Structure formats: C-alpha cells, structure tokens
CSV table of C-alpha atoms and ligand atoms in Angstrom, one decimal:
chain,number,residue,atom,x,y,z
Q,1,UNK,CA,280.0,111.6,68.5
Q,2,UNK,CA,278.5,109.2,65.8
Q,3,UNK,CA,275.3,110.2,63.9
Q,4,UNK,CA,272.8,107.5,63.5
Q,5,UNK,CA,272.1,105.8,60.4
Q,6,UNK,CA,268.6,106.1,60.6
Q,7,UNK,CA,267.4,109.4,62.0
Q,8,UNK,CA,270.9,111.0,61.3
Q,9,UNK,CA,271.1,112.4,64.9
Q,10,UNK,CA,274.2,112.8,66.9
Q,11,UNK,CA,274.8,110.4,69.6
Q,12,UNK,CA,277.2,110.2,72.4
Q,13,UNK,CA,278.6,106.2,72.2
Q,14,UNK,CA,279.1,104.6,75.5
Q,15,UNK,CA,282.6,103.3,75.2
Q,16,UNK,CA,282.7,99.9,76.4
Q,17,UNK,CA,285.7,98.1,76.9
Q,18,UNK,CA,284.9,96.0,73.7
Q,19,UNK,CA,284.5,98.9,71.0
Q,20,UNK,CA,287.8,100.1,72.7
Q,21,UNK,CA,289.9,97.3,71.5
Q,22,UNK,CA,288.1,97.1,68.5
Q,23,UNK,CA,286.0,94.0,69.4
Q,24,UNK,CA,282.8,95.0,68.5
Q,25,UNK,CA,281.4,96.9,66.0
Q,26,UNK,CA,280.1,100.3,67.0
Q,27,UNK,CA,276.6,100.6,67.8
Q,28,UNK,CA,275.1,102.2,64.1
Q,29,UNK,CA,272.2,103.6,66.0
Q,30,UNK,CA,271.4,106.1,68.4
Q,31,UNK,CA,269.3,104.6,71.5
Q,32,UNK,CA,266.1,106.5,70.5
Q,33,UNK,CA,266.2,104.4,67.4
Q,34,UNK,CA,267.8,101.1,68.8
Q,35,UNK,CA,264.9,100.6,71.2
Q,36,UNK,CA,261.8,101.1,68.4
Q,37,UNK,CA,263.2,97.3,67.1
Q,38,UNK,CA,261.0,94.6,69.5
Q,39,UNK,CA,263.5,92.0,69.6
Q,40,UNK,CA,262.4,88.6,69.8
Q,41,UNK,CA,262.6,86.8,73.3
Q,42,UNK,CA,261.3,84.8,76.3
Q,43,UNK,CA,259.7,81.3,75.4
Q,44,UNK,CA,259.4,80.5,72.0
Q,45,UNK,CA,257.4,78.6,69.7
Q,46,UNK,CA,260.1,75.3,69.2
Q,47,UNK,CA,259.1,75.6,65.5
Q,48,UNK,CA,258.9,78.7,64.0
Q,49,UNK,CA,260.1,80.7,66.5
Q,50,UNK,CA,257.3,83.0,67.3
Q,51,UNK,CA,257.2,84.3,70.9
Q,52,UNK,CA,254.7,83.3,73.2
Q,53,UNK,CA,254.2,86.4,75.4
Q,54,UNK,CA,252.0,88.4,73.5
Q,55,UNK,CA,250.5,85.1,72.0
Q,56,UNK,CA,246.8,84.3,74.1
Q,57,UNK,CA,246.4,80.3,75.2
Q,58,UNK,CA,244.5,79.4,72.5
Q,59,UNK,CA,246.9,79.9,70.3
Q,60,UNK,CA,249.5,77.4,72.0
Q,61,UNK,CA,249.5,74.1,72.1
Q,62,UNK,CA,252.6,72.9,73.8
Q,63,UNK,CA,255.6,73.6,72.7
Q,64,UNK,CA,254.2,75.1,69.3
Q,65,UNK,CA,251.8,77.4,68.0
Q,66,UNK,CA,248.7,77.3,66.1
Q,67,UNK,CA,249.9,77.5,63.2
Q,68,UNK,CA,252.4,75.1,63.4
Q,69,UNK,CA,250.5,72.4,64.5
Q,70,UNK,CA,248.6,72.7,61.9
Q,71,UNK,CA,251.6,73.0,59.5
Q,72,UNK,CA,252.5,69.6,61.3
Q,73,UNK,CA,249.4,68.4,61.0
Q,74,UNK,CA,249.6,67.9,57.3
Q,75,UNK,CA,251.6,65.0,55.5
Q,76,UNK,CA,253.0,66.7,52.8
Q,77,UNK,CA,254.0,69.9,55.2
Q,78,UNK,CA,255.1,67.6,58.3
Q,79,UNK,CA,259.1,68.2,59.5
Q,80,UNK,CA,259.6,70.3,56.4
Q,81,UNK,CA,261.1,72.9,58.7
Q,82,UNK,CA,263.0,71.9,61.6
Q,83,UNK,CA,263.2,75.4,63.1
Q,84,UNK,CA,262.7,79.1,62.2
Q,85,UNK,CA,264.4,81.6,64.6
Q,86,UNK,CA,263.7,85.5,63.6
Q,87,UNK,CA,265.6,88.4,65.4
Q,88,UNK,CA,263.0,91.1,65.4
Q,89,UNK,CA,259.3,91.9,65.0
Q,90,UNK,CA,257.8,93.1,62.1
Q,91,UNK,CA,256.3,96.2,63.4
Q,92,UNK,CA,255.7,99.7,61.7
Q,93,UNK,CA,259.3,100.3,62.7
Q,94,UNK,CA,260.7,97.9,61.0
Q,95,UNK,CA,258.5,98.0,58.1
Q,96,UNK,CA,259.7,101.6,57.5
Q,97,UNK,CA,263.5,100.0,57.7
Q,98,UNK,CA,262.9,97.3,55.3
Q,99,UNK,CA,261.3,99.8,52.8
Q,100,UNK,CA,264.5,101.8,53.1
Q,101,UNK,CA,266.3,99.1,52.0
Q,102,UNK,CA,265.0,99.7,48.3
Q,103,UNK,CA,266.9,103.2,48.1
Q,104,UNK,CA,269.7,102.7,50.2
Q,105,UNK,CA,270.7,98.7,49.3
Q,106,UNK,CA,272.9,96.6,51.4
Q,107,UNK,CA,275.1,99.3,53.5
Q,108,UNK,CA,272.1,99.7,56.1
Q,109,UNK,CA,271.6,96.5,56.3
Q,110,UNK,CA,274.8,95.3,56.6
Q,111,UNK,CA,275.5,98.3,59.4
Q,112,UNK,CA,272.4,97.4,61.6
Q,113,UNK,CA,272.0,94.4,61.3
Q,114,UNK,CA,275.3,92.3,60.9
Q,115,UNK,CA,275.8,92.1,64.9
Q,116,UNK,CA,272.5,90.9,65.7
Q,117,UNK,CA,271.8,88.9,62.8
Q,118,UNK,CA,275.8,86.7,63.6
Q,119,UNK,CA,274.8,86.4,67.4
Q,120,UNK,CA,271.6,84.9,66.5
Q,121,UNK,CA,273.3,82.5,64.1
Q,122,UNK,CA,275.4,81.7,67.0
Q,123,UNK,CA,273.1,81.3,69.6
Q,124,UNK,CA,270.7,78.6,67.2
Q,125,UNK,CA,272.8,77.7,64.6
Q,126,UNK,CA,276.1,76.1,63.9
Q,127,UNK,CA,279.0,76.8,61.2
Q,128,UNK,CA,278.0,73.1,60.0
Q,129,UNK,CA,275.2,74.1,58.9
Q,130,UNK,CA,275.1,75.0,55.0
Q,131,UNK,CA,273.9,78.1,54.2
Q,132,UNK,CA,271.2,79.3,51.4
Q,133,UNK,CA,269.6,82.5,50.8
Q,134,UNK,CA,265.9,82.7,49.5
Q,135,UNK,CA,266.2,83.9,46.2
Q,136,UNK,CA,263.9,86.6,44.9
Q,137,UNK,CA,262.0,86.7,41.9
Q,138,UNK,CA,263.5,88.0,38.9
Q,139,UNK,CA,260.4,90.7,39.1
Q,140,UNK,CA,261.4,91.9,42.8
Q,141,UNK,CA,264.8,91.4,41.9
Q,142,UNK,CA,264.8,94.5,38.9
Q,143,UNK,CA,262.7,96.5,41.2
Q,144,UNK,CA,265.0,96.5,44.4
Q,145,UNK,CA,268.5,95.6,42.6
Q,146,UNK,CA,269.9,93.4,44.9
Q,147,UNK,CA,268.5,90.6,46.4
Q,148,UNK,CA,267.9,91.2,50.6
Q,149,UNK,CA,268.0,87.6,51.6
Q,150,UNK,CA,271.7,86.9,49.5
Q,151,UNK,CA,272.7,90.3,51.5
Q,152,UNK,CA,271.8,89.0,54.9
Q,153,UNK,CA,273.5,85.3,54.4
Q,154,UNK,CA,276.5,87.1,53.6
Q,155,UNK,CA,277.0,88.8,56.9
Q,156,UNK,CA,277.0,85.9,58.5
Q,157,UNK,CA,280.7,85.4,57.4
Q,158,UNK,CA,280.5,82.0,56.5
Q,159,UNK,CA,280.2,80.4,52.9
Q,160,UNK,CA,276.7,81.1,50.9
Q,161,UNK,CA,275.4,78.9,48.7
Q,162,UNK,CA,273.3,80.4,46.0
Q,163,UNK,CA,271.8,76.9,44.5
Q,164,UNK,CA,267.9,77.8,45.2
Q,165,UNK,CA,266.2,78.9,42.0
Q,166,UNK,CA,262.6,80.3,41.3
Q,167,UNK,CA,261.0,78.8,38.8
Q,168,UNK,CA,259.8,81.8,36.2
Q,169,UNK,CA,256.2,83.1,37.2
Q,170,UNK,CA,255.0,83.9,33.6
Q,171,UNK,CA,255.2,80.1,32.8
Q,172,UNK,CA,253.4,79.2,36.4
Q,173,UNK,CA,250.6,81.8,35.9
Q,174,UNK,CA,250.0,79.8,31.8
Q,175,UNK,CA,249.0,76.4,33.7
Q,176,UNK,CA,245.4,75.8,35.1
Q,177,UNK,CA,245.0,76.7,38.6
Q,178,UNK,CA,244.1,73.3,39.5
Q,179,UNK,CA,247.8,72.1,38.2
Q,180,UNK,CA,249.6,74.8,40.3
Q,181,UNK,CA,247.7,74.1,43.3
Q,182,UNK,CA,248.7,70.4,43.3
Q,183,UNK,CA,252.3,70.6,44.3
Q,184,UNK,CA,253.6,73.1,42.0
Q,185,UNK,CA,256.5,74.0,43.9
Q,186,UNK,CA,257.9,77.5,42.4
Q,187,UNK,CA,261.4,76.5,43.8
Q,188,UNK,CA,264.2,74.4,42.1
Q,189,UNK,CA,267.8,73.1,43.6
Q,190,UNK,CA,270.7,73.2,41.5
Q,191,UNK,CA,273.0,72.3,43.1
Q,192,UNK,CA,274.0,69.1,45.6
Q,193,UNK,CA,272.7,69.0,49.3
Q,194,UNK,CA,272.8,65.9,50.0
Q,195,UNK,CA,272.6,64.5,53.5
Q,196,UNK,CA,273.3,68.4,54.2
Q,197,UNK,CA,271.6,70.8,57.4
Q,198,UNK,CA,270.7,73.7,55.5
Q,199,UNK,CA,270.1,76.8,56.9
Q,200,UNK,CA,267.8,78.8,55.0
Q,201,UNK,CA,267.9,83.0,55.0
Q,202,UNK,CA,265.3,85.1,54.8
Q,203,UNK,CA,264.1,89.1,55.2
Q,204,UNK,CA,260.7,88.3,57.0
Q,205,UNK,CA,258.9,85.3,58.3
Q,206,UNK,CA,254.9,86.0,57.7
Q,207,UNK,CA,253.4,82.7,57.5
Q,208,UNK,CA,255.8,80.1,56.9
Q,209,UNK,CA,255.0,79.2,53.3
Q,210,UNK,CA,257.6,80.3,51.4
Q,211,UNK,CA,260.5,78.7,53.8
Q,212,UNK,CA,258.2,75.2,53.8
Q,213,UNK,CA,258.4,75.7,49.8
Q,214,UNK,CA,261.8,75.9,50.3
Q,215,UNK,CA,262.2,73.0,52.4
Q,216,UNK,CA,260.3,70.6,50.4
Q,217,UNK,CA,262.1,70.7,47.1
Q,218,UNK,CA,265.5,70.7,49.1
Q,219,UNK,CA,264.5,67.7,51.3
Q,220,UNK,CA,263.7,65.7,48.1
Q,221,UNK,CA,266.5,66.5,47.0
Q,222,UNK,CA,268.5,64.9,49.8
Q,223,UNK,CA,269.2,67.1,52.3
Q,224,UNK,CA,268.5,65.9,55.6
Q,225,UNK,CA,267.1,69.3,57.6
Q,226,UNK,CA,266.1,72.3,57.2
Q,227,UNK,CA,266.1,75.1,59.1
Q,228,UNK,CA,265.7,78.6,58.9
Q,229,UNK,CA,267.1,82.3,60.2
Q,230,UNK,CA,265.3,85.6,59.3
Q,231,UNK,CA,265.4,88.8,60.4
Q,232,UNK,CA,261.9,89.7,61.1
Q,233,UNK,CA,259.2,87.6,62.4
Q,234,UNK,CA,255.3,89.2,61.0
N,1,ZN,ZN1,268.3,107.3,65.5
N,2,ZN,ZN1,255.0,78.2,65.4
C-alpha cells in the first residue's frame, strides 16, 4: 500500500514489471488524484504549445494560435521563442497543487512531477540543449523560499544554468512609465550563451510574456534559440 501525496489516501500500486526492477519511479499518487491533472495532448499549437481541441477555429490559424500569430506578427517579438511545450493544464486542480508548493517546497514537486516533467524533455527536447530556470523576483522569492522554476530544471537531471537575472523592481517602478514601456526588459544575462539552444524552465505558461522577455535579452546576447518547457499551460 502507498498513501498518496496529495489526498493522503491508501492506494493499492499496480506492479508493473518496470517498478519491479526498479525502473520507474513509483506512481506518488493515487488514481483518484492522477486523473484530476488534464495533460496536455493531440495537435498542438507548433509555437507555444497550446492544444487545439478545446481551442474553437477562430482561434487557429494554421499551425499556430491566435496569439501567436500575433506574437509573430510583431518585429520586436518575431522568433523570440522557438517553442513552448507545457505538460499539464492549469485548471483548479492544479492551481490548488501549485499553491501547495508554498508550504510544502520542492519534495512534492520533485515526487509528482519529476517523471512527467523528464519524459517531456525527452519527447521535445534534447540534452544539447542548455538549460535555464526563470528566476523569481527577490519579492516572490522571500515569500515562497525557494525558487519553483530552479526546482523544476533540476529534475531534469541534466546541468542548470542559473545566469538569468531580474533586474530589481523598486528601481523599474522610479522611471516614467513611458521609459519602462519602451523596451525595458526586467531581465539580464550574466553569463555566456553564445551560439547556445537554450531551454528555458518555467512553473506556468499564461501568456507568453515573461518567456519572450526572456528570450530577447538572451538572443541579444548571442544565443541562437530559444525554447521553452513548463509545467502548466493557463
Ligand atoms: Zn490522491
Ligand atoms: Zn500558440
């Protein structure tokens, strides 16, 4: 019997050859549980990811979404993100999950979601690819402890490279709105990535702005593409 990390019922696991010999992790949650997370599937928006089943015609044009043609439709935005990819939805389920993360830090996460989260890196992404975490703001950062994204990159077993910075918000909010407006990016490299794929890792995909953020200051700063892997897709 195993009890489930998030409801703390018992559950009977199904032994499967792999958890037998130790190949795969045991499932952390009880099937009640497992099937409240919508994962992601079927024909996807090439861009960011978003699945086109629930999305109505309107909102589709081609292989991408509305909102990434217009992203594309926008010089300074165009090819800043070569492709998100996000494992689950972002419904009330996984809203309540996320918020857990504040009390209970990175065991829970690392227990639901490492399995998924490496299979999805596998199916979309390679181990060339270099990997950096969205860093959170030094605000979010005293209130939850730990940072979610740097937690998540590191499950992927494969290097992480913090060298994404955000700029502090006190000095942003002291400049005229028109100056932070006009290409005020609140992200800063410091490290090297040139001629480098990066990967960039994040909690939740709502709209795209924060990872196209992201993506600008690293391509001018040489790296050649950048993509992105989150866990939830809003
Ligand atoms: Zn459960
Ligand atoms: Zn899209």
């Amino acid at each position: 019997m195993s009890t489930c990390l998030l409801c703390h019922n018992s559950f009977e696991e199904v032994d499967s050859w792999a958890t037998l010999f130790s190949l795969a992790e045991p499932d952390p949650l009880c099937s009640v549980c497992s099937a409240k997370f919508e994962k992601i599937e079927g024909e996807l928006c090439e861009i960011c990811g978003r699945p086109f089943t629930e999305l109505s015609s309107e909102y589709r044009k081609g292989n991408l979404c509305y909102d990434c043609v217009r992203w594309e439709k926008d010089p300074r935005w165009q090819s800043v993100l070569t492709k998100n990819r996000s494992i689950y939805l972002y419904n009330d389920f996984a809203k309540e999950v996320i918020s857990l993360y504040k009390f209970r830090g990175d065991y829970v996460i690392s227990s639901i979601f490492k399995t998924p989260l490496k299979k999805t890196f596998k199916t979309y992404f390679t181990s060339s690819h270099f990997v950096v975490p969205i860093p959170l703001s030094d605000e979010r950062l005293y209130e939850r402890g730990f940072n979610q994204a740097g937690a998540l990159a590191r499950l992927l077993d494969v290097p992480v490279n913090e060298i994404l910075v955000r700029a502090h918000l006190e000095k942003q909010s002291k400049k005229g709105r028109d100056e932070r407006i006009s290409g005020q990016n609140v992200f800063r490299v410091i490290g090297s990535v040139q001629d480098k794929d990066i990967l960039l890792v994040d909690d939740i995909y709502t709209t795209g702005s924060t990872l196209r953020h992201a993506g600008q200051v690293l391509l001018e700063g040489g790296a050649k593409t950048v993509s992105a892997l989150t866990l939830m897709r809003g």
